[in-house]
Coordinates of N, CA and C in Angstrom, one line a residue:
X1 N 1.0 -17.5 -7.9 CA 2.2 -16.7 -7.5 C 2.6 -15.6 -8.5
X2 N 2.9 -14.6 -8.0 CA 3.1 -13.2 -8.6 C 4.8 -13.4 -8.7
X3 N 5.2 -12.7 -10.1 CA 6.6 -12.4 -10.1 C 6.6 -10.7 -10.3
X4 N 7.5 -10.2 -9.4 CA 7.8 -8.7 -9.5 C 9.0 -8.5 -10.0
X5 N 9.2 -7.3 -10.6 CA 10.6 -6.9 -11.0 C 10.8 -5.4 -10.5
X6 N 11.9 -5.3 -9.7 CA 12.0 -4.0 -9.3 C 13.4 -3.5 -9.7
X7 N 13.4 -2.2 -10.1 CA 14.7 -1.7 -10.7 C 15.2 -0.9 -9.3
X8 N 16.7 -0.8 -9.2 CA 17.3 -0.1 -8.2 C 18.0 0.8 -8.5
X9 N 18.3 1.9 -7.3 CA 18.9 3.2 -7.8 C 20.3 2.8 -8.8
X10 N 21.0 1.8 -8.7 CA 22.2 1.3 -9.3 C 21.9 0.9 -10.6
X11 N 20.6 0.9 -11.0 CA 20.3 0.4 -12.3 C 20.0 -1.4 -12.4
X12 N 20.5 -1.9 -11.5 CA 20.1 -3.2 -11.3 C 18.9 -3.6 -10.9
X13 N 18.4 -4.9 -11.3 CA 17.0 -5.3 -11.3 C 17.0 -6.6 -10.3
X14 N 15.8 -6.6 -9.7 CA 15.6 -7.8 -8.7 C 14.1 -8.2 -9.3
X15 N 14.2 -9.7 -9.4 CA 13.0 -10.5 -9.7 C 12.7 -11.1 -8.4
X16 N 11.5 -10.9 -8.0 CA 11.0 -11.6 -6.5 C 9.6 -12.5 -6.7
X17 N 9.8 -13.6 -6.4 CA 8.5 -14.5 -6.6 C 7.9 -14.2 -5.2
X18 N 6.5 -13.7 -5.3 CA 5.9 -13.4 -4.2 C 5.1 -14.7 -3.8
X19 N 5.5 -15.4 -2.7 CA 5.0 -16.3 -2.1 C 4.1 -16.0 -0.5
X20 N 4.2 -14.9 -0.1 CA 3.4 -14.5 1.2 C 3.2 -12.8 1.1
X21 N 2.0 -12.5 1.3 CA 1.4 -11.3 0.9 C 0.7 -10.8 2.1
X22 N 1.0 -9.8 2.8 CA 0.6 -9.5 4.3 C 0.4 -7.8 4.1
X23 N -1.0 -7.8 4.7 CA -1.3 -6.3 4.8 C -1.6 -5.6 6.4
X24 N -0.8 -4.8 6.7 CA -0.8 -4.2 8.0 C -2.0 -3.4 7.9
X25 N -2.6 -3.1 9.2 CA -3.7 -2.1 9.2 C -3.9 -1.7 10.6
X26 N -4.5 -0.5 10.5 CA -4.4 0.5 12.0 C -3.0 0.4 12.3
X27 N -1.9 0.8 11.5 CA -0.6 0.6 12.0 C 0.0 2.2 11.8
X28 N -0.7 3.1 12.3 CA -0.1 4.6 12.6 C 0.7 4.3 13.9
X29 N 1.8 5.1 14.0 CA 2.9 5.2 15.2 C 2.1 5.8 16.1
X30 N 1.2 7.0 16.0 CA 0.4 7.6 16.8 C -1.0 7.3 17.0
X31 N -1.5 7.2 18.2 CA -2.8 6.7 18.6 C -3.7 7.8 17.6
X32 N -3.5 8.9 17.5 CA -4.1 10.1 16.8 C -4.4 9.5 15.4
X33 N -3.4 9.0 14.8 CA -3.7 8.7 13.3 C -4.5 7.4 13.3
X34 N -4.1 6.5 14.1 CA -5.0 5.3 14.3 C -6.5 5.6 14.2
X35 N -6.9 6.3 15.3 CA -8.2 6.6 15.6 C -8.7 7.3 14.5
X36 N -8.0 8.3 13.7 CA -8.7 8.9 12.5 C -9.0 7.8 11.4
X37 N -8.0 6.9 11.4 CA -8.3 6.0 10.3 C -9.6 5.1 10.6
X38 N -9.7 4.7 11.9 CA -10.7 3.9 12.3 C -11.9 4.9 11.9
X39 N -12.1 6.4 12.3 CA -13.1 7.0 12.1 C -13.5 7.0 10.6
X40 N -12.5 7.0 9.8 CA -12.7 7.4 8.4 C -13.4 6.2 7.9
X41 N -13.0 4.8 8.3 CA -13.7 3.5 7.9 C -14.9 3.5 8.5
X42 N -15.2 4.0 9.9 CA -16.5 3.7 10.5 C -17.6 4.7 9.6
X43 N -17.1 5.7 9.0 CA -18.0 6.5 8.0 C -18.7 5.4 7.0
X44 N -17.9 4.7 6.6 CA -18.2 3.6 5.5 C -18.9 2.5 6.0
X45 N -19.0 2.4 7.4 CA -19.8 1.2 7.9 C -19.0 0.2 8.4
X46 N -17.4 0.4 8.4 CA -16.4 -0.7 8.8 C -16.4 -0.6 10.2
X47 N -16.6 -1.8 11.1 CA -16.5 -1.9 12.5 C -14.9 -1.8 13.0
X48 N -14.8 -1.0 14.0 CA -13.3 -0.9 14.8 C -12.7 -2.5 14.7
X49 N -11.3 -2.4 14.8 CA -10.8 -3.7 14.7 C -10.7 -4.1 16.6
X50 N -10.4 -5.4 16.5 CA -10.4 -5.9 18.0 C -9.1 -5.5 18.7
X51 N -7.9 -5.3 17.8 CA -6.7 -5.1 18.2 C -6.0 -4.4 17.0
X52 N -4.9 -3.3 17.6 CA -4.2 -2.6 16.6 C -2.5 -2.9 17.1
X53 N -1.7 -2.8 16.0 CA -2.1 -3.1 14.8 C -2.7 -4.3 14.3
X54 N -3.3 -4.5 13.1 CA -3.8 -5.8 12.6 C -2.8 -6.3 11.7
X55 N -2.8 -7.5 11.2 CA -2.4 -8.0 10.1 C -3.0 -8.9 9.3
X56 N -3.1 -8.9 8.0 CA -4.3 -9.5 7.2 C -3.3 -10.4 6.0
X57 N -3.6 -11.7 6.1 CA -2.9 -12.5 5.0 C -3.7 -12.2 3.7
X58 N -3.0 -12.0 2.5 CA -3.7 -11.9 1.3 C -3.1 -12.6 0.3
X59 N -4.0 -13.0 -0.5 CA -3.3 -14.0 -1.6 C -2.3 -13.4 -2.5
X60 N -1.2 -14.1 -2.5 CA 0.2 -13.7 -3.0 C 0.0 -13.0 -4.5
X61 N -1.1 -13.8 -5.2 CA -1.2 -13.4 -6.7 C -1.6 -11.8 -6.9
X62 N -2.2 -11.3 -5.6 CA -2.7 -10.2 -5.8 C -1.4 -8.8 -5.5
X63 N -0.4 -9.4 -5.3 CA 0.8 -8.3 -5.6 C 1.0 -7.9 -7.0
X64 N 0.6 -7.0 -7.6 CA 0.8 -6.5 -8.8 C 1.5 -5.4 -9.2
X65 N 2.2 -5.3 -10.3 CA 2.7 -4.0 -10.6 C 1.9 -3.8 -12.0
X66 N 1.1 -2.9 -11.9 CA 0.1 -2.8 -13.1 C -0.4 -1.2 -13.3
X67 N -1.0 -1.0 -14.4 CA -1.5 0.6 -14.5 C -3.1 0.4 -14.7
X68 N -3.6 -0.8 -14.3 CA -5.1 -0.8 -14.5 C -5.4 -1.7 -13.6
X69 N -6.5 -1.3 -13.0 CA -7.4 -2.2 -11.8 C -8.7 -2.3 -12.2
X70 N -9.2 -3.6 -12.5 CA -10.9 -3.7 -12.8 C -11.5 -3.6 -11.6
X71 N -12.6 -2.9 -11.3 CA -13.5 -2.8 -10.3 C -14.8 -3.6 -10.6
X72 N -15.5 -3.9 -9.6 CA -16.8 -4.6 -9.7 C -17.9 -3.5 -9.7
X73 N -17.4 -2.5 -9.0 CA -18.6 -1.4 -8.5 C -17.8 0.0 -8.3
X74 N -18.5 1.0 -7.9 CA -17.9 2.2 -7.7 C -17.6 2.6 -6.6
X75 N -17.5 1.5 -5.4 CA -17.3 2.0 -4.2 C -15.9 1.1 -3.8
X76 N -14.8 1.2 -4.6 CA -13.5 0.8 -4.3 C -12.5 2.0 -4.3
X77 N -11.5 1.4 -3.4 CA -10.4 2.7 -3.1 C -8.9 2.3 -3.0
X78 N -8.1 3.1 -3.3 CA -6.8 2.8 -2.9 C -6.5 3.4 -1.6
X79 N -5.2 3.4 -1.3 CA -4.5 3.7 0.1 C -3.0 4.0 -0.2
X80 N -2.5 5.0 0.0 CA -0.9 5.4 -0.1 C -0.2 4.4 1.0
X81 N 0.6 3.5 0.5 CA 1.4 2.7 1.7 C 2.8 2.6 1.0
X82 N 3.8 2.1 1.9 CA 4.8 1.7 1.6 C 5.0 0.1 1.6
X83 N 5.7 -0.5 0.9 CA 6.0 -2.0 1.2 C 7.5 -2.6 1.2
X84 N 7.3 -3.5 2.1 CA 8.7 -3.9 2.5 C 8.8 -5.4 1.6
X85 N 9.6 -5.6 1.0 CA 9.6 -6.8 0.1 C 11.1 -7.5 0.5
X86 N 11.0 -8.8 0.7 CA 12.2 -9.7 1.2 C 12.8 -10.4 -0.5
X87 N 13.8 -9.7 -1.0 CA 14.2 -10.4 -2.2 C 14.8 -11.7 -2.1
X88 N 15.1 -12.3 -3.0 CA 15.4 -13.9 -3.2 C 16.8 -14.1 -2.2
X89 N 17.6 -13.1 -2.3 CA 18.9 -13.4 -1.4 C 18.4 -12.9 0.0
X90 N 17.4 -12.5 0.4 CA 17.2 -12.1 1.8 C 17.3 -10.6 2.0
X91 N 17.7 -9.8 1.0 CA 17.7 -8.4 0.8 C 16.3 -7.9 1.1
X92 N 16.4 -6.7 2.0 CA 15.2 -6.0 2.3 C 15.1 -4.9 1.3
X93 N 13.9 -4.9 0.5 CA 13.7 -3.7 -0.4 C 12.6 -2.6 0.3
X94 N 12.6 -1.6 -0.2 CA 11.3 -0.6 0.3 C 10.8 0.2 -1.1
X95 N 9.5 0.1 -1.3 CA 9.0 0.8 -2.3 C 7.6 1.3 -1.9
X96 N 7.1 1.8 -3.0 CA 5.7 2.6 -2.9 C 4.6 1.4 -3.3
X97 N 3.5 1.7 -2.5 CA 2.3 0.6 -2.8 C 1.0 1.5 -2.7
X98 N -0.2 0.7 -3.2 CA -1.4 1.2 -3.2 C -2.1 0.0 -3.0
X99 N -2.8 0.0 -1.8 CA -3.8 -1.2 -1.5 C -5.0 -0.9 -2.0
X100 N -5.6 -1.5 -3.0 CA -6.9 -1.1 -3.5 C -8.0 -2.2 -2.8
X101 N -8.9 -1.5 -2.2 CA -9.7 -2.2 -1.3 C -11.3 -2.1 -1.8
X102 N -12.2 -3.1 -1.7 CA -13.6 -3.0 -1.8 C -14.3 -2.6 -0.5
X103 N -14.6 -1.3 -0.3 CA -15.4 -0.9 0.5 C -16.4 -1.2 0.9
X104 N -17.2 -1.7 -0.2 CA -18.6 -2.4 0.4 C -18.4 -3.7 0.9
X105 N -17.3 -4.3 0.6 CA -17.4 -5.9 1.3 C -16.5 -5.7 2.5
X106 N -15.9 -4.6 2.7 CA -15.1 -4.3 3.9 C -16.0 -4.1 5.1
X107 N -17.3 -3.7 5.1 CA -18.0 -3.8 6.2 C -18.4 -5.0 6.6
X108 N -18.3 -6.0 5.7 CA -18.4 -7.4 6.4 C -17.3 -8.1 6.9
X109 N -16.1 -7.8 6.4 CA -14.8 -8.3 6.8 C -13.7 -7.6 6.1
X110 N -12.9 -6.9 6.9 CA -11.6 -6.4 6.4 C -10.7 -7.3 5.6
X111 N -10.7 -8.6 6.3 CA -9.5 -9.4 5.7 C -10.1 -10.1 4.3
X112 N -11.7 -10.1 4.0 CA -12.3 -10.4 2.8 C -11.9 -9.2 1.9
X113 N -12.2 -8.0 2.2 CA -12.1 -6.8 1.3 C -10.5 -6.7 0.9
X114 N -9.6 -7.1 1.6 CA -8.2 -6.9 1.2 C -7.8 -8.1 0.1
X115 N -8.8 -9.1 0.2 CA -8.6 -10.1 -0.9 C -9.4 -10.1 -2.0
X116 N -10.0 -8.8 -2.3 CA -11.0 -8.5 -3.4 C -10.5 -7.5 -4.4
X117 N -9.1 -7.0 -4.0 CA -8.5 -6.0 -4.9 C -7.0 -6.3 -4.8
X118 N -6.1 -5.8 -5.9 CA -5.0 -6.1 -5.7 C -4.3 -5.0 -4.9
X119 N -2.9 -5.3 -4.4 CA -1.7 -4.5 -3.8 C -0.9 -4.2 -4.9
X120 N -1.0 -2.8 -5.4 CA -0.3 -2.3 -6.5 C 0.9 -1.8 -6.0
X121 N 1.9 -2.3 -6.6 CA 3.3 -1.8 -6.3 C 4.0 -1.1 -7.3
X122 N 5.0 -0.4 -7.0 CA 5.9 0.5 -8.1 C 6.9 -0.4 -8.5
X123 N 7.7 0.0 -9.8 CA 8.4 -1.0 -10.5 C 9.9 -0.5 -9.9
X124 N 9.9 0.3 -9.1 CA 11.4 0.7 -8.6 C 11.1 0.6 -7.1
X125 N 12.5 0.3 -6.8 CA 12.6 0.3 -5.0 C 14.1 0.8 -4.7
X126 N 14.3 0.9 -3.5 CA 15.4 1.2 -2.7 C 15.9 0.0 -1.9
X127 N 17.2 -0.1 -1.5 CA 17.6 -1.0 -0.5 C 17.1 -0.3 0.9
X128 N 16.1 -1.2 1.8 CA 16.2 -0.7 2.7 C 17.3 -0.1 3.7
X129 N 18.4 -0.7 3.7 CA 19.7 -0.3 4.5 C 20.0 1.0 4.0
X130 N 19.9 1.3 2.7 CA 20.4 2.8 2.3 C 19.6 3.9 2.6
X131 N 18.3 3.6 3.1 CA 17.4 4.8 3.7 C 17.0 4.8 5.0
X132 N 17.6 3.8 5.7 CA 17.0 3.3 6.9 C 17.4 4.5 8.0
X133 N 18.3 5.2 8.0 CA 18.8 6.2 8.7 C 17.8 7.5 8.6
X134 N 17.0 7.8 7.6 CA 16.3 8.9 7.4 C 15.0 8.5 7.2
X135 N 14.2 7.2 7.5 CA 13.1 7.0 7.1 C 11.9 7.8 7.4
X136 N 12.0 8.5 8.8 CA 10.9 9.3 9.0 C 10.7 10.6 8.2
X137 N 11.9 10.8 7.2 CA 11.9 12.0 6.6 C 11.4 11.7 5.2
X138 N 11.1 10.5 5.0 CA 10.5 10.2 3.7 C 9.1 10.6 3.5
X139 N 8.6 11.1 2.5 CA 7.3 11.6 2.2 C 6.6 10.3 1.6
X140 N 5.0 10.4 2.0 CA 4.0 9.5 1.2 C 3.1 10.2 0.7
X141 N 2.6 10.3 -0.6 CA 1.6 11.3 -1.0 C 0.7 10.6 -1.9
X142 N -0.5 10.8 -2.1 CA -1.5 10.1 -2.9 C -2.3 11.0 -3.7
X143 N -2.8 11.1 -4.9 CA -3.6 11.9 -5.5 C -4.8 11.0 -6.3
X144 N -6.1 11.4 -6.4 CA -7.2 10.9 -6.9 C -7.6 11.8 -8.1
X145 N -8.1 11.2 -9.1 CA -8.7 11.8 -10.4 C -10.1 11.6 -10.5
X146 N -11.0 12.5 -10.8 CA -12.4 12.6 -11.0 C -12.5 13.5 -12.2
X147 N -13.0 12.8 -13.4 CA -13.5 13.5 -14.6 C -12.1 14.2 -14.9
X148 N -11.1 13.8 -14.9 CA -9.8 14.4 -15.2 C -9.3 15.4 -14.5
X149 N -9.7 15.6 -13.5 CA -9.4 16.5 -12.5 C -8.6 15.8 -11.3
X150 N -7.2 16.0 -11.0 CA -6.5 15.5 -9.9 C -6.6 16.4 -8.6
X151 N -6.8 15.5 -7.6 CA -6.8 16.2 -6.3 C -5.8 15.3 -5.3
X152 N -5.2 16.0 -4.4 CA -4.2 15.2 -3.5 C -5.4 14.9 -2.5
X153 N -5.1 13.8 -2.1 CA -5.8 13.1 -1.2 C -5.1 12.4 0.3
X154 N -3.8 12.2 0.2 CA -3.0 11.9 1.3 C -1.7 12.7 1.1
X155 N -1.1 13.2 2.4 CA 0.2 13.6 2.3 C 0.8 13.6 3.6
X156 N 1.6 12.6 3.9 CA 2.4 12.5 5.2 C 3.9 12.3 5.0
X157 N 4.4 11.7 6.3 CA 5.8 11.2 6.3 C 5.7 9.6 6.9
X158 N 6.7 8.9 6.7 CA 6.7 7.6 7.4 C 6.8 7.8 8.8
X159 N 7.2 8.8 9.3 CA 7.3 9.0 10.6 C 5.8 8.6 11.4
X160 N 4.8 8.7 10.6 CA 3.4 8.5 11.1 C 3.0 7.1 11.1
X161 N 3.7 6.2 10.6 CA 3.5 4.8 10.5 C 4.6 4.0 11.4
X162 N 4.1 2.6 11.7 CA 5.1 1.9 12.4 C 6.0 1.6 11.4
X163 N 7.3 1.2 11.9 CA 8.6 1.2 10.8 C 8.8 0.0 10.1
X164 N 9.6 -0.1 9.3 CA 10.0 -1.2 8.7 C 10.5 -2.3 9.7
X165 N 11.5 -1.7 10.4 CA 12.1 -2.3 11.5 C 11.1 -3.1 12.4
X166 N 10.2 -2.4 12.8 CA 9.0 -3.0 13.5 C 8.4 -4.3 13.0
X167 N 8.0 -4.0 11.7 CA 7.4 -5.2 11.1 C 8.3 -6.3 10.6
X168 N 9.8 -6.0 10.6 CA 10.8 -7.1 10.2 C 10.8 -7.7 11.5
X169 N 10.7 -7.3 12.7 CA 10.7 -8.0 14.1 C 9.5 -9.1 13.9
X170 N 8.4 -8.4 13.7 CA 6.9 -9.3 13.7 C 7.1 -10.5 12.7
X171 N 7.7 -10.2 11.4 CA 7.9 -11.1 10.4 C 8.8 -12.4 11.0
X172 N 9.9 -11.9 11.6 CA 11.0 -12.8 12.3 C 10.3 -13.7 13.2
X173 N 9.5 -13.1 14.1 CA 8.9 -13.9 15.2 C 8.0 -14.9 14.5
X174 N 7.3 -14.6 13.4 CA 6.3 -15.3 12.8 C 6.9 -16.5 12.0
X175 N 8.1 -16.5 11.6 CA 9.0 -17.2 10.7 C 8.7 -16.8 9.4
X176 N 8.2 -15.7 9.3 CA 7.9 -15.3 7.8 C 8.8 -14.1 6.9
X177 N 9.9 -13.7 7.7 CA 11.0 -13.0 7.1 C 11.9 -13.8 6.1
X178 N 11.2 -14.2 5.1 CA 11.9 -15.2 4.1 C 11.7 -14.3 2.8
X179 N 12.5 -15.0 1.9 CA 12.5 -14.5 0.3 C 10.9 -14.8 -0.2
X180 N 10.5 -13.8 -0.8 CA 9.0 -14.1 -1.4 C 8.3 -13.2 -0.4
X181 N 8.5 -12.7 0.6 CA 7.4 -12.0 1.6 C 7.4 -10.6 1.2
X182 N 6.1 -10.0 1.2 CA 5.9 -8.8 0.9 C 4.8 -8.3 1.9
X183 N 5.1 -7.2 2.5 CA 4.5 -6.6 3.6 C 4.0 -5.2 3.2
X184 N 2.7 -5.0 3.3 CA 2.1 -3.6 2.9 C 2.1 -2.8 4.2
X185 N 2.1 -1.5 4.5 CA 2.4 -0.8 5.8 C 1.2 -0.6 6.3
X186 N 0.1 -0.4 5.6 CA -1.0 0.4 6.4 C -0.8 1.8 5.8
X187 N -1.8 2.5 6.1 CA -1.9 4.0 5.6 C -1.9 5.1 6.7
X188 N -1.8 6.4 5.7 CA -2.0 7.5 6.5 C -3.3 8.1 6.4
X189 N -3.8 9.2 7.3 CA -5.0 9.5 7.1 C -5.2 10.3 5.6
X190 N -6.7 10.1 5.4 CA -7.1 10.9 3.8 C -7.6 12.2 4.4
X191 N -7.4 13.1 3.2 CA -8.0 14.4 3.4 C -9.4 14.6 3.6
X192 N -10.0 15.3 4.4 CA -11.3 15.3 4.4 C -12.1 16.1 3.1
X193 N -13.1 15.6 2.9 CA -13.9 16.1 1.7 C -13.5 15.8 0.5
X194 N -12.4 14.8 0.4 CA -11.9 14.4 -0.8 C -12.5 13.0 -1.1
X195 N -13.2 12.8 -2.5 CA -14.1 11.6 -2.7 C -12.7 10.6 -3.3
X196 N -12.7 9.3 -2.3 CA -11.9 8.4 -2.3 C -12.1 7.3 -3.5
X197 N -13.3 7.5 -4.1 CA -13.9 6.6 -5.0 C -13.7 7.1 -6.5
X198 N -12.4 7.0 -6.7 CA -11.8 7.7 -8.0 C -11.7 6.8 -9.1
X199 N -11.5 7.6 -10.4 CA -11.1 6.9 -11.6 C -9.8 6.6 -11.8
X200 N -9.0 7.2 -11.0 CA -7.4 7.1 -11.1 C -6.6 7.3 -9.9
X201 N -5.7 6.4 -9.3 CA -4.9 6.8 -8.2 C -3.5 6.8 -8.5
X202 N -2.9 7.9 -7.8 CA -1.4 8.0 -8.0 C -0.8 8.1 -6.6
X203 N 0.5 7.4 -6.6 CA 1.1 7.5 -5.4 C 2.7 7.8 -5.4
X204 N 3.3 8.5 -4.6 CA 4.6 8.9 -4.6 C 5.2 8.7 -3.1
X205 N 6.3 7.8 -3.4 CA 7.3 7.7 -2.0 C 8.5 8.5 -2.4
X206 N 8.8 9.5 -1.4 CA 10.0 10.3 -1.7 C 11.0 10.7 -0.9
X207 N 12.3 10.6 -1.2 CA 13.4 11.0 -0.2 C 13.9 12.3 -0.4
X208 N 13.4 13.3 0.3 CA 14.0 14.7 0.3 C 15.4 14.9 0.2
X209 N 16.1 13.8 1.1 CA 17.4 13.9 1.0 C 18.3 13.9 -0.3
X210 N 17.7 13.1 -1.2 CA 18.2 12.6 -2.6 C 17.5 13.2 -3.5
X211 N 16.2 13.8 -3.3 CA 15.3 14.1 -4.5 C 14.6 12.7 -5.2
X212 N 15.1 11.7 -4.9 CA 14.4 10.5 -5.6 C 13.2 10.4 -5.3
X213 N 12.3 10.0 -6.0 CA 10.9 9.7 -5.9 C 10.4 8.3 -6.6
X214 N 9.9 7.5 -6.0 CA 9.3 6.3 -6.3 C 7.8 6.6 -6.6
X215 N 7.5 6.1 -7.9 CA 5.8 6.4 -8.3 C 5.1 5.2 -8.8
X216 N 4.0 5.4 -8.6 CA 3.0 4.1 -9.3 C 1.8 5.0 -9.7
X217 N 1.1 4.6 -10.5 CA -0.2 5.1 -10.9 C -0.9 3.9 -11.7
X218 N -2.3 4.1 -11.6 CA -3.2 3.2 -12.2 C -4.7 3.8 -12.4
X219 N -5.3 3.1 -13.5 CA -6.6 3.6 -13.6 C -7.6 2.5 -13.1
X220 N -8.9 3.0 -12.6 CA -9.6 2.2 -12.2 C -10.9 2.1 -13.0
X221 N -10.8 0.8 -13.6 CA -11.8 0.6 -14.9 C -12.8 -0.3 -14.3
X222 N -14.1 0.2 -14.5 CA -15.4 -0.5 -14.3 C -15.6 -2.0 -15.1
X223 N -15.8 -3.1 -14.3 CA -16.1 -4.2 -15.0 C -17.5 -4.1 -15.8
X224 N -17.7 -5.0 -16.7 CA -18.8 -4.9 -17.2 C -19.9 -5.6 -16.3
X225 N -21.2 -5.3 -16.5 CA -22.3 -5.8 -15.7 C -22.2 -7.4 -16.1
X226 N -22.5 -8.2 -14.8 CA -22.8 -9.8 -15.0 C -23.7 -10.1 -15.6
X227 N -23.9 -11.2 -16.2 CA -25.1 -11.9 -16.6 C -25.4 -12.8 -15.9
X228 N -26.9 -12.8 -15.3 CA -27.2 -14.1 -14.7 C -27.0 -13.6 -12.9

């Protein structure tokens, strides 16, 4: 089990013991974005899903607030996402996340690849109720770093993704809308020509109405070569 701590805008904190971690996939609100993401992954050899949107259970300990992700090889990649977190009192929180995925393993099974890397979450969160009336205006951006140079790889709004409300109903129907559940949203398209296999990922979830921004960043650190 992972324990996450979130700071809220009023300065209070919430500790969340993660007992259930779910990754949405192919979760664009428009079929154009879904098709674009399927095409992106097809270039990496990932077969198209049998149904969209998809939902993948992930080991709860992979929900992490970290600045360092260990990678077994050079073909792992993040994805800018939002995360819905059910706090211990049932309150719903919204934060930024980055789903770090093993792309080599993904060609053999998306669910397997989701369990081969962490879901990195920010250390700040908003109460969903306090931003729900303007969710579509929230922006989601990501940058990758190569040899010290940062390049934007993703830039969109939450209007491109299925809403937290949609997933709340899915969780409720499954009996999973319970304290300790974390759901990662799925992602928006990546910019063409930008190498996703980076040494560093940075993600921002921003609220233009208030100017507040939730941030996370982490380095991707190669693991030593195995012996044997």
